[in-house]
Amino acid sequence: MIINARKLPTPYRRIGQAPVDALSKIYIIHPLALHAPRKNLDASEPGLYIQHPADTPFACGTYLGCTMTIDLNDIRKIFSRDLFAAEAGIVIDEVREDGVTCSMAITEKHLNAAGIVQGGAIFTLADMTFGVHSNLDRVRGGTIGLTVGQSCSISYLGIAKGNRLTAASVLLSKGKKISVYRVTIGDDLGNPVADMVGNAYTFDADKG
């Protein structure tokens, strides 16, 4: 992973010699990747090589000479235990380092008395997407506890007119305990349907 030197979280253990303020980029090497062959490592590449601590938000991605992948099938299997979301027909479509995408086919059971998608169904899709994204580090083996929703605010922007709803999440802020995510929901015709911001709380590893 390559990040801007000025945005380097702490703490990290240096395994290079260059001063941080003299660099435009820093190479982050995850501990799990240290044992893997790094045949592509170019020692002449300017930058600071530092070891990524296991308990920080960066738990996966591309590192020098070693690519750590996200196993979508494993993540789907873990979250298949969320029976309410499964019954609603929610599918985890994509999991990336910077976001999660889930979708849900609109059926008669999702409609309210007015014949439009019920607000609770839309929120369930947003909440599932929020839950997957906020727990990615944990389900990939990170030494952190369970992350749960602390508060959510959702705005309904329009009526879904297509056959499928899609929710996409982004991380807005991440602290040691509190993180904030945004989830946008739209239909397959390109109509905006809802926008949700959720605050998440992460328990200690021995409590969650």
XYZ file of N, CA and C in Angstrom:
624
model
N 0.845 -1.182 0.000
C 0.000 0.000 0.000
C 0.882 1.233 0.000
N 0.540 2.222 -0.779
C 1.297 3.459 -0.840
C 0.383 4.586 -0.395
N 0.809 5.345 0.602
C 0.010 6.464 1.059
C 0.871 7.710 1.143
N 0.218 8.859 1.236
C 0.933 10.116 1.365
C 1.620 10.183 2.719
N 2.854 10.652 2.729
C 3.632 10.688 3.962
C 2.953 11.514 5.047
N 2.277 12.559 4.660
C 1.655 13.432 5.635
C 0.414 12.815 6.267
N -0.113 11.749 5.675
C -1.316 11.100 6.194
C -0.997 9.793 6.896
N 0.249 9.588 7.229
C 0.665 8.344 7.866
C 0.096 8.226 9.275
N -0.755 7.210 9.530
C -1.253 6.993 10.889
C -0.123 6.505 11.787
N -0.336 6.530 13.075
C 0.660 6.047 14.015
C 0.013 4.963 14.871
N 0.783 4.047 15.466
C 2.237 3.931 15.337
C 2.648 2.957 14.230
N 3.806 3.150 13.665
C 4.374 2.241 12.685
C 5.841 2.001 13.055
N 6.338 0.844 12.699
C 7.744 0.550 12.961
C 8.530 0.713 11.672
N 9.501 1.594 11.697
C 10.286 1.832 10.494
C 11.204 0.660 10.169
N 11.284 0.349 8.891
C 12.290 -0.601 8.441
C 13.074 0.035 7.292
N 13.029 1.354 7.252
C 13.785 2.126 6.274
C 14.542 3.233 6.985
N 15.254 4.055 6.245
C 16.094 5.070 6.869
C 15.707 6.496 6.488
N 14.974 6.663 5.394
C 14.673 8.012 4.939
C 13.714 8.715 5.894
N 13.889 10.023 6.125
C 12.981 10.759 7.005
C 11.615 10.936 6.351
N 10.565 10.870 7.153
C 9.210 10.941 6.622
C 8.954 12.246 5.892
N 9.386 13.372 6.467
C 9.052 14.665 5.872
C 9.778 14.934 4.571
N 10.702 14.077 4.185
C 11.439 14.270 2.938
C 10.861 13.436 1.802
N 9.779 12.722 2.092
C 9.247 11.776 1.110
C 7.896 12.206 0.580
N 7.580 11.775 -0.609
C 6.257 11.994 -1.166
C 5.400 10.751 -1.013
N 6.025 9.616 -0.689
C 5.254 8.391 -0.516
C 5.939 7.456 0.460
N 5.121 6.610 1.047
C 5.593 5.635 2.028
C 5.030 4.279 1.638
N 5.863 3.261 1.727
C 5.420 1.913 1.405
C 5.067 1.193 2.701
N 3.813 0.744 2.774
C 3.339 0.048 3.964
C 3.381 -1.455 3.694
N 4.060 -2.196 4.536
C 4.160 -3.644 4.377
C 3.436 -4.304 5.544
N 2.392 -5.036 5.241
C 1.597 -5.699 6.266
C 2.398 -6.838 6.897
N 2.267 -7.047 8.215
C 3.011 -8.124 8.874
C 2.790 -9.493 8.249
N 1.553 -9.763 7.799
C 1.266 -11.069 7.211
C 1.974 -11.262 5.887
N 2.455 -10.158 5.293
C 3.129 -10.249 4.004
C 4.642 -10.369 4.161
N 5.129 -10.171 5.375
C 6.574 -10.141 5.567
C 7.229 -11.486 5.287
N 6.481 -12.572 5.508
C 7.064 -13.888 5.296
C 7.031 -14.302 3.823
N 6.236 -13.571 3.021
C 6.082 -13.956 1.618
C 7.234 -13.422 0.777
N 7.574 -14.100 -0.309
C 8.645 -13.620 -1.178
C 8.313 -12.240 -1.741
N 9.247 -11.318 -1.651
C 9.033 -9.977 -2.190
C 10.041 -9.755 -3.312
N 9.936 -10.576 -4.320
C 10.905 -10.540 -5.404
C 10.838 -9.242 -6.188
N 9.708 -8.535 -6.089
C 9.583 -7.292 -6.827
C 10.067 -6.075 -6.040
N 10.538 -6.304 -4.841
C 11.007 -5.201 -4.017
C 12.231 -4.545 -4.649
N 12.118 -3.255 -4.906
C 13.206 -2.493 -5.517
C 13.774 -1.562 -4.463
N 14.914 -1.924 -3.911
C 15.522 -1.142 -2.840
C 15.931 0.253 -3.291
N 16.032 0.456 -4.583
C 16.428 1.764 -5.084
C 15.243 2.719 -5.206
N 14.039 2.202 -5.053
C 12.848 3.040 -5.141
C 12.835 4.018 -3.969
N 12.789 5.324 -4.235
C 12.799 6.286 -3.137
C 11.542 6.175 -2.293
N 11.711 6.172 -1.008
C 10.554 6.055 -0.127
C 10.955 5.442 1.194
N 10.042 5.439 2.107
C 10.282 4.886 3.433
C 9.529 3.574 3.556
N 10.244 2.507 3.888
C 9.627 1.191 4.046
C 9.377 0.965 5.534
N 8.113 0.805 5.888
C 7.778 0.635 7.292
C 6.828 -0.542 7.456
N 6.883 -1.143 8.620
C 6.018 -2.287 8.885
C 4.667 -1.798 9.392
N 3.631 -2.348 8.811
C 2.252 -2.016 9.137
C 1.846 -2.756 10.410
N 1.426 -2.044 11.475
C 0.976 -2.738 12.684
C -0.346 -3.452 12.440
N -0.509 -4.598 13.030
C -1.672 -5.440 12.725
C -2.988 -4.851 13.208
N -2.940 -3.920 14.173
C -4.191 -3.433 14.749
C -4.642 -2.095 14.175
N -4.162 -1.735 12.997
C -4.586 -0.493 12.371
C -5.626 -0.773 11.298
N -6.313 0.261 10.791
C -7.372 0.035 9.806
C -6.922 -0.654 8.527
N -5.653 -0.455 8.117
C -5.201 -1.042 6.865
C -4.922 -2.527 7.065
N -5.873 -3.376 6.676
C -5.719 -4.809 6.935
C -5.551 -5.627 5.668
N -5.647 -5.015 4.535
C -5.529 -5.760 3.300
C -5.217 -4.801 2.172
N -4.752 -5.344 1.059
C -4.463 -4.492 -0.080
C -3.236 -4.972 -0.817
N -2.635 -4.117 -1.601
C -1.460 -4.476 -2.375
C -0.227 -3.891 -1.717
N 0.738 -4.720 -1.455
C 1.975 -4.305 -0.820
C 3.128 -4.677 -1.737
N 4.280 -4.123 -1.466
C 5.447 -4.394 -2.300
C 5.728 -5.887 -2.393
N 5.606 -6.439 -3.573
C 5.959 -7.826 -3.800
C 4.963 -8.829 -3.265
N 3.874 -8.352 -2.683
C 2.917 -9.296 -2.113
C 1.520 -8.706 -2.205
N 0.594 -9.431 -2.792
C -0.782 -8.971 -2.908
C -1.671 -9.799 -1.992
N -2.348 -9.122 -1.064
C -3.268 -9.792 -0.163
C -4.672 -9.557 -0.708
N -5.385 -10.601 -1.022
C -6.678 -10.471 -1.677
C -7.826 -10.568 -0.675
N -8.957 -10.052 -1.086
C -10.189 -10.161 -0.321
C -10.996 -11.300 -0.922
N -11.304 -12.305 -0.120
C -12.037 -13.467 -0.610
C -13.528 -13.194 -0.465
N -14.178 -12.847 -1.568
C -15.590 -12.494 -1.547
C -16.457 -13.654 -1.084
N -16.121 -14.871 -1.505
C -16.926 -16.028 -1.106
C -16.876 -16.263 0.394
N -15.697 -16.071 0.989
C -15.574 -16.226 2.440
C -16.416 -15.191 3.170
N -16.366 -13.960 2.678
C -17.132 -12.891 3.318
C -18.627 -13.147 3.173
N -19.048 -13.621 2.005
C -20.460 -13.969 1.820
C -20.888 -15.078 2.776
N -20.018 -16.050 2.979
C -20.344 -17.164 3.867
C -20.524 -16.682 5.299
N -19.633 -15.804 5.730
C -19.718 -15.273 7.096
C -21.023 -14.509 7.301
N -21.348 -13.639 6.352
C -22.529 -12.795 6.521
C -23.824 -13.490 6.110
N -23.729 -14.713 5.626
C -24.951 -15.480 5.346
C -25.669 -15.815 6.644
N -24.988 -15.687 7.762
C -25.609 -15.926 9.064
C -26.540 -14.781 9.462
N -26.485 -13.682 8.722
C -27.447 -12.599 8.937
C -28.741 -13.001 8.236
N -29.585 -13.726 8.945
C -30.749 -14.360 8.341
C -31.797 -13.354 7.883
N -31.919 -12.232 8.579
C -32.903 -11.234 8.177
C -32.539 -10.651 6.821
N -31.246 -10.307 6.646
C -30.783 -9.765 5.369
C -30.891 -10.814 4.269
N -30.574 -12.065 4.615
C -30.673 -13.140 3.622
C -32.116 -13.345 3.181
N -33.044 -13.286 4.130
C -34.455 -13.446 3.806
C -34.953 -12.300 2.921
N -34.331 -11.122 3.086
C -34.708 -9.971 2.266
C -34.146 -10.071 0.852
N -33.239 -11.026 0.644
C -32.666 -11.225 -0.680
C -31.446 -10.374 -0.974
N -30.784 -9.902 0.076
C -29.618 -9.040 -0.110
C -28.397 -9.877 -0.491
N -27.666 -9.398 -1.486
C -26.471 -10.081 -1.988
C -25.277 -9.134 -1.843
N -24.162 -9.670 -1.355
C -22.917 -8.894 -1.315
C -22.264 -9.029 -2.686
N -22.261 -7.952 -3.451
C -21.773 -7.999 -4.827
C -20.276 -7.769 -4.944
N -19.752 -6.853 -4.150
C -18.342 -6.488 -4.291
C -17.803 -5.988 -2.957
N -16.589 -6.411 -2.645
C -15.896 -5.934 -1.453
C -14.515 -5.466 -1.875
N -14.256 -4.203 -1.636
C -12.954 -3.619 -1.973
C -12.333 -3.043 -0.714
N -11.093 -2.627 -0.830
C -10.428 -1.994 0.300
C -11.141 -0.712 0.715
N -11.741 -0.019 -0.248
C -12.327 1.287 0.048
C -13.851 1.309 -0.008
N -14.494 0.159 -0.108
C -15.941 0.182 -0.142
C -16.585 -1.169 -0.368
N -17.869 -1.244 -0.084
C -18.654 -2.461 -0.239
C -19.899 -2.133 -1.057
N -20.287 -3.045 -1.937
C -21.507 -2.895 -2.719
C -22.410 -4.102 -2.497
N -23.649 -3.834 -2.110
C -24.644 -4.885 -1.937
C -25.872 -4.518 -2.768
N -26.663 -5.513 -3.116
C -27.864 -5.235 -3.900
C -29.015 -6.133 -3.467
N -30.198 -5.759 -3.916
C -31.394 -6.503 -3.539
C -32.422 -6.389 -4.655
N -32.872 -7.522 -5.165
C -33.917 -7.524 -6.179
C -35.231 -7.116 -5.524
N -35.967 -6.226 -6.192
C -37.241 -5.756 -5.655
C -38.337 -6.767 -6.003
N -38.990 -7.292 -4.979
C -40.091 -8.235 -5.172
C -41.332 -7.696 -4.459
N -42.408 -8.419 -4.571
C -43.655 -7.974 -3.949
C -43.535 -7.846 -2.436
N -42.714 -8.687 -1.823
C -42.594 -8.646 -0.363
C -41.883 -7.388 0.132
N -41.221 -6.645 -0.782
C -40.540 -5.411 -0.398
C -41.444 -4.188 -0.518
N -42.645 -4.363 -1.032
C -43.520 -3.230 -1.288
C -44.436 -2.938 -0.098
N -44.748 -1.656 0.072
C -45.697 -1.278 1.122
C -47.114 -1.206 0.557
N -48.027 -0.689 1.361
C -49.433 -0.656 0.941
C -49.667 0.242 -0.264
N -48.742 1.179 -0.491
C -48.873 2.090 -1.629
C -48.256 1.509 -2.897
N -47.661 0.320 -2.781
C -47.079 -0.331 -3.948
C -45.677 0.123 -4.287
N -45.004 0.823 -3.353
C -43.611 1.227 -3.570
C -42.731 0.545 -2.525
N -41.423 0.577 -2.739
C -40.512 -0.135 -1.837
C -40.605 0.452 -0.427
N -40.827 -0.420 0.525
C -40.985 -0.016 1.921
C -39.675 0.536 2.479
N -39.781 1.586 3.302
C -38.581 2.240 3.834
C -37.693 1.306 4.634
N -38.312 0.379 5.358
C -37.523 -0.562 6.145
C -36.694 -1.487 5.287
N -37.215 -1.846 4.120
C -36.458 -2.702 3.196
C -35.228 -1.958 2.675
N -35.416 -0.680 2.361
C -34.291 0.132 1.879
C -33.253 0.275 2.984
N -33.719 0.515 4.208
C -32.777 0.659 5.329
C -32.038 -0.643 5.598
N -32.728 -1.770 5.479
C -32.065 -3.058 5.701
C -30.902 -3.252 4.729
N -31.102 -2.881 3.480
C -30.024 -2.970 2.489
C -28.872 -2.057 2.870
N -29.183 -0.826 3.273
C -28.135 0.121 3.670
C -27.399 -0.376 4.904
N -28.139 -0.901 5.874
C -27.551 -1.368 7.126
C -26.645 -2.573 6.901
N -27.042 -3.477 6.023
C -26.217 -4.639 5.710
C -24.902 -4.196 5.071
N -24.971 -3.266 4.155
C -23.766 -2.759 3.496
C -22.848 -2.092 4.509
N -23.422 -1.299 5.370
C -22.712 -0.635 6.468
C -22.049 -1.670 7.380
N -22.789 -2.719 7.719
C -22.261 -3.743 8.614
C -21.108 -4.522 8.025
N -21.197 -4.872 6.749
C -20.106 -5.593 6.090
C -18.855 -4.729 6.042
N -19.005 -3.485 5.612
C -17.840 -2.602 5.474
C -17.170 -2.361 6.827
N -17.959 -2.095 7.845
C -17.379 -1.746 9.149
C -16.727 -2.942 9.837
N -17.038 -4.155 9.405
C -16.443 -5.348 10.022
C -15.424 -6.051 9.137
N -15.006 -5.419 8.052
C -14.074 -6.067 7.134
C -12.779 -6.479 7.808
N -12.194 -5.586 8.600
C -10.924 -5.918 9.253
C -11.066 -7.147 10.136
N -12.159 -7.239 10.845
C -12.378 -8.359 11.768
C -12.560 -9.673 11.032
N -13.412 -9.677 9.992
C -13.688 -10.934 9.299
C -12.494 -11.405 8.481
N -11.541 -10.510 8.223
C -10.335 -10.914 7.509
C -9.218 -11.296 8.472
N -9.552 -11.445 9.746
C -8.577 -11.944 10.697
C -7.893 -10.902 11.534
N -8.355 -9.656 11.487
C -7.737 -8.612 12.295
C -7.987 -8.827 13.772
N -7.078 -8.342 14.599
C -7.182 -8.526 16.051
C -8.013 -7.403 16.663
N -9.259 -7.284 16.224
C -10.180 -6.296 16.776
C -11.500 -6.988 17.050
N -12.328 -6.345 17.856
C -13.611 -6.927 18.199
C -14.694 -6.603 17.189
N -15.888 -6.999 17.536
C -17.048 -6.761 16.688
C -17.335 -5.269 16.576
N -17.732 -4.833 15.384
C -18.159 -3.457 15.177
C -19.662 -3.445 14.965
N -20.351 -2.585 15.712
C -21.809 -2.515 15.630
C -22.241 -1.096 15.303
N -23.441 -0.977 14.778
C -23.982 0.342 14.499
C -24.324 1.057 15.785
N -23.927 2.317 15.892
C -24.212 3.120 17.076
C -25.372 4.086 16.819
N -25.386 4.642 15.632
C -26.500 5.492 15.220
C -26.500 5.587 13.704
N -27.669 5.787 13.135
C -27.793 5.910 11.682
C -28.793 7.003 11.349
N -28.508 7.738 10.295
C -29.435 8.744 9.800
C -29.628 8.497 8.310
N -30.881 8.283 7.901
C -31.152 7.978 6.508
C -32.130 8.998 5.924
N -31.841 9.429 4.723
C -32.730 10.333 3.997
C -33.235 9.610 2.758
N -34.540 9.585 2.579
C -35.131 8.952 1.406
C -35.275 10.025 0.319
N -34.618 9.798 -0.795
C -34.486 10.817 -1.835
C -35.489 10.680 -2.971
N -35.976 9.475 -3.195
C -36.899 9.267 -4.305
C -37.439 7.852 -4.317
N -38.433 7.632 -5.161
C -39.064 6.319 -5.272
C -38.280 5.432 -6.236
N -38.017 4.204 -5.815
C -37.343 3.243 -6.691
C -38.271 2.864 -7.832
N -37.778 2.948 -9.056
C -38.598 2.663 -10.229
C -38.090 1.472 -11.034
N -36.937 0.940 -10.631
C -36.373 -0.183 -11.355
C -36.740 -1.509 -10.726
N -35.915 -2.514 -11.013
C -36.153 -3.862 -10.497
C -35.152 -4.284 -9.424
N -34.141 -3.442 -9.201
C -33.107 -3.816 -8.246
C -32.546 -2.569 -7.573
N -32.263 -2.691 -6.281
C -31.626 -1.622 -5.528
C -30.169 -1.989 -5.270
N -29.283 -1.008 -5.349
C -27.868 -1.223 -5.075
C -27.395 -0.196 -4.051
N -26.659 -0.660 -3.072
C -26.103 0.204 -2.030
C -24.581 0.150 -2.097
N -23.942 1.306 -1.997
C -22.485 1.391 -2.037
C -22.004 2.220 -0.852
N -20.992 1.713 -0.156
C -20.496 2.378 1.050
C -19.114 2.983 0.848
N -18.854 4.041 1.616
C -17.522 4.640 1.691
C -17.248 4.959 3.151
N -15.983 4.921 3.517
C -15.568 5.274 4.872
C -15.304 6.775 4.923
N -15.954 7.460 5.864
C -15.760 8.896 6.006
C -14.723 9.234 7.066
N -14.709 8.454 8.137
C -13.783 8.730 9.238
C -13.581 7.456 10.037
N -12.355 7.238 10.510
C -12.080 6.038 11.299
C -11.166 6.366 12.465
N -11.648 6.080 13.653
C -10.858 6.213 14.861
C -10.652 4.851 15.494
N -10.078 4.848 16.680
C -9.816 3.572 17.338
C -11.110 2.860 17.707
N -12.117 3.623 18.112
C -13.392 3.037 18.538
C -14.566 3.435 17.651
N -14.567 4.668 17.172
C -15.698 5.199 16.427
C -15.321 5.404 14.967
N -16.164 4.939 14.072
C -15.963 5.162 12.641
C -17.284 5.603 12.012
N -17.179 6.302 10.896
C -18.358 6.851 10.239
C -18.355 6.425 8.776
N -19.491 5.918 8.310
C -19.622 5.433 6.944
C -20.808 6.106 6.268
N -20.715 6.240 4.969
C -21.842 6.740 4.176
C -22.256 5.658 3.190
N -23.554 5.447 3.068
C -24.092 4.458 2.130
C -25.095 5.154 1.211
N -24.875 5.050 -0.081
C -25.815 5.608 -1.052
C -26.561 4.467 -1.729
N -27.862 4.654 -1.917
C -28.711 3.622 -2.502
C -29.396 4.177 -3.749
N -29.379 3.397 -4.803
C -30.048 3.780 -6.039
C -30.640 2.562 -6.715
N -31.484 2.781 -7.718
C -32.044 1.645 -8.436
C -31.284 1.395 -9.736
N -31.672 0.342 -10.457
C -30.936 -0.052 -11.655
C -31.234 0.840 -12.856
N -32.082 1.841 -12.666
C -32.337 2.814 -13.725
C -31.567 4.108 -13.507
N -30.792 4.118 -12.421
C -29.985 5.295 -12.127
C -30.653 6.317 -11.230
N -31.796 5.985 -10.666
C -32.497 6.923 -9.786
C -31.952 6.855 -8.361
N -31.604 8.000 -7.762
C -31.197 7.999 -6.361
C -32.389 7.673 -5.473
N -32.182 6.801 -4.499
C -33.292 6.362 -3.649
C -33.101 6.797 -2.196
N -31.900 6.660 -1.674
C -31.667 7.024 -0.272
C -30.181 7.278 -0.022
N -29.924 7.961 1.073
C -28.548 8.264 1.494
C -28.492 8.097 3.010
N -27.573 7.274 3.481
C -27.478 7.000 4.908
C -26.075 7.265 5.427
N -25.978 7.837 6.615
C -24.715 7.979 7.320
C -24.824 7.201 8.617
N -23.860 6.317 8.859
C -23.898 5.488 10.054
C -22.644 5.624 10.891
N -22.821 5.739 12.197
C -21.711 5.736 13.142
C -21.560 4.330 13.710
N -20.344 3.839 13.726
C -20.088 2.480 14.207
C -19.174 2.505 15.418
N -19.365 1.546 16.314
C -18.524 1.409 17.506
C -17.842 0.047 17.478
N -16.532 0.026 17.692
C -15.754 -1.209 17.682
C -15.357 -1.617 19.087
N -15.746 -2.831 19.472
C -15.387 -3.368 20.780
C -13.933 -3.833 20.793
N -13.386 -3.961 21.988
C -12.070 -4.560 22.120
C -12.137 -6.010 21.696
N -11.001 -6.543 21.248
C -10.969 -7.910 20.722
C -11.436 -8.927 21.745
N -11.162 -8.709 23.023
C -11.531 -9.681 24.058
C -12.964 -9.508 24.548
N -13.687 -8.524 23.965
C -15.061 -8.287 24.403
C -16.057 -8.437 23.269
N -15.539 -8.534 22.003
C -16.461 -8.617 20.896
C -16.232 -9.824 20.042
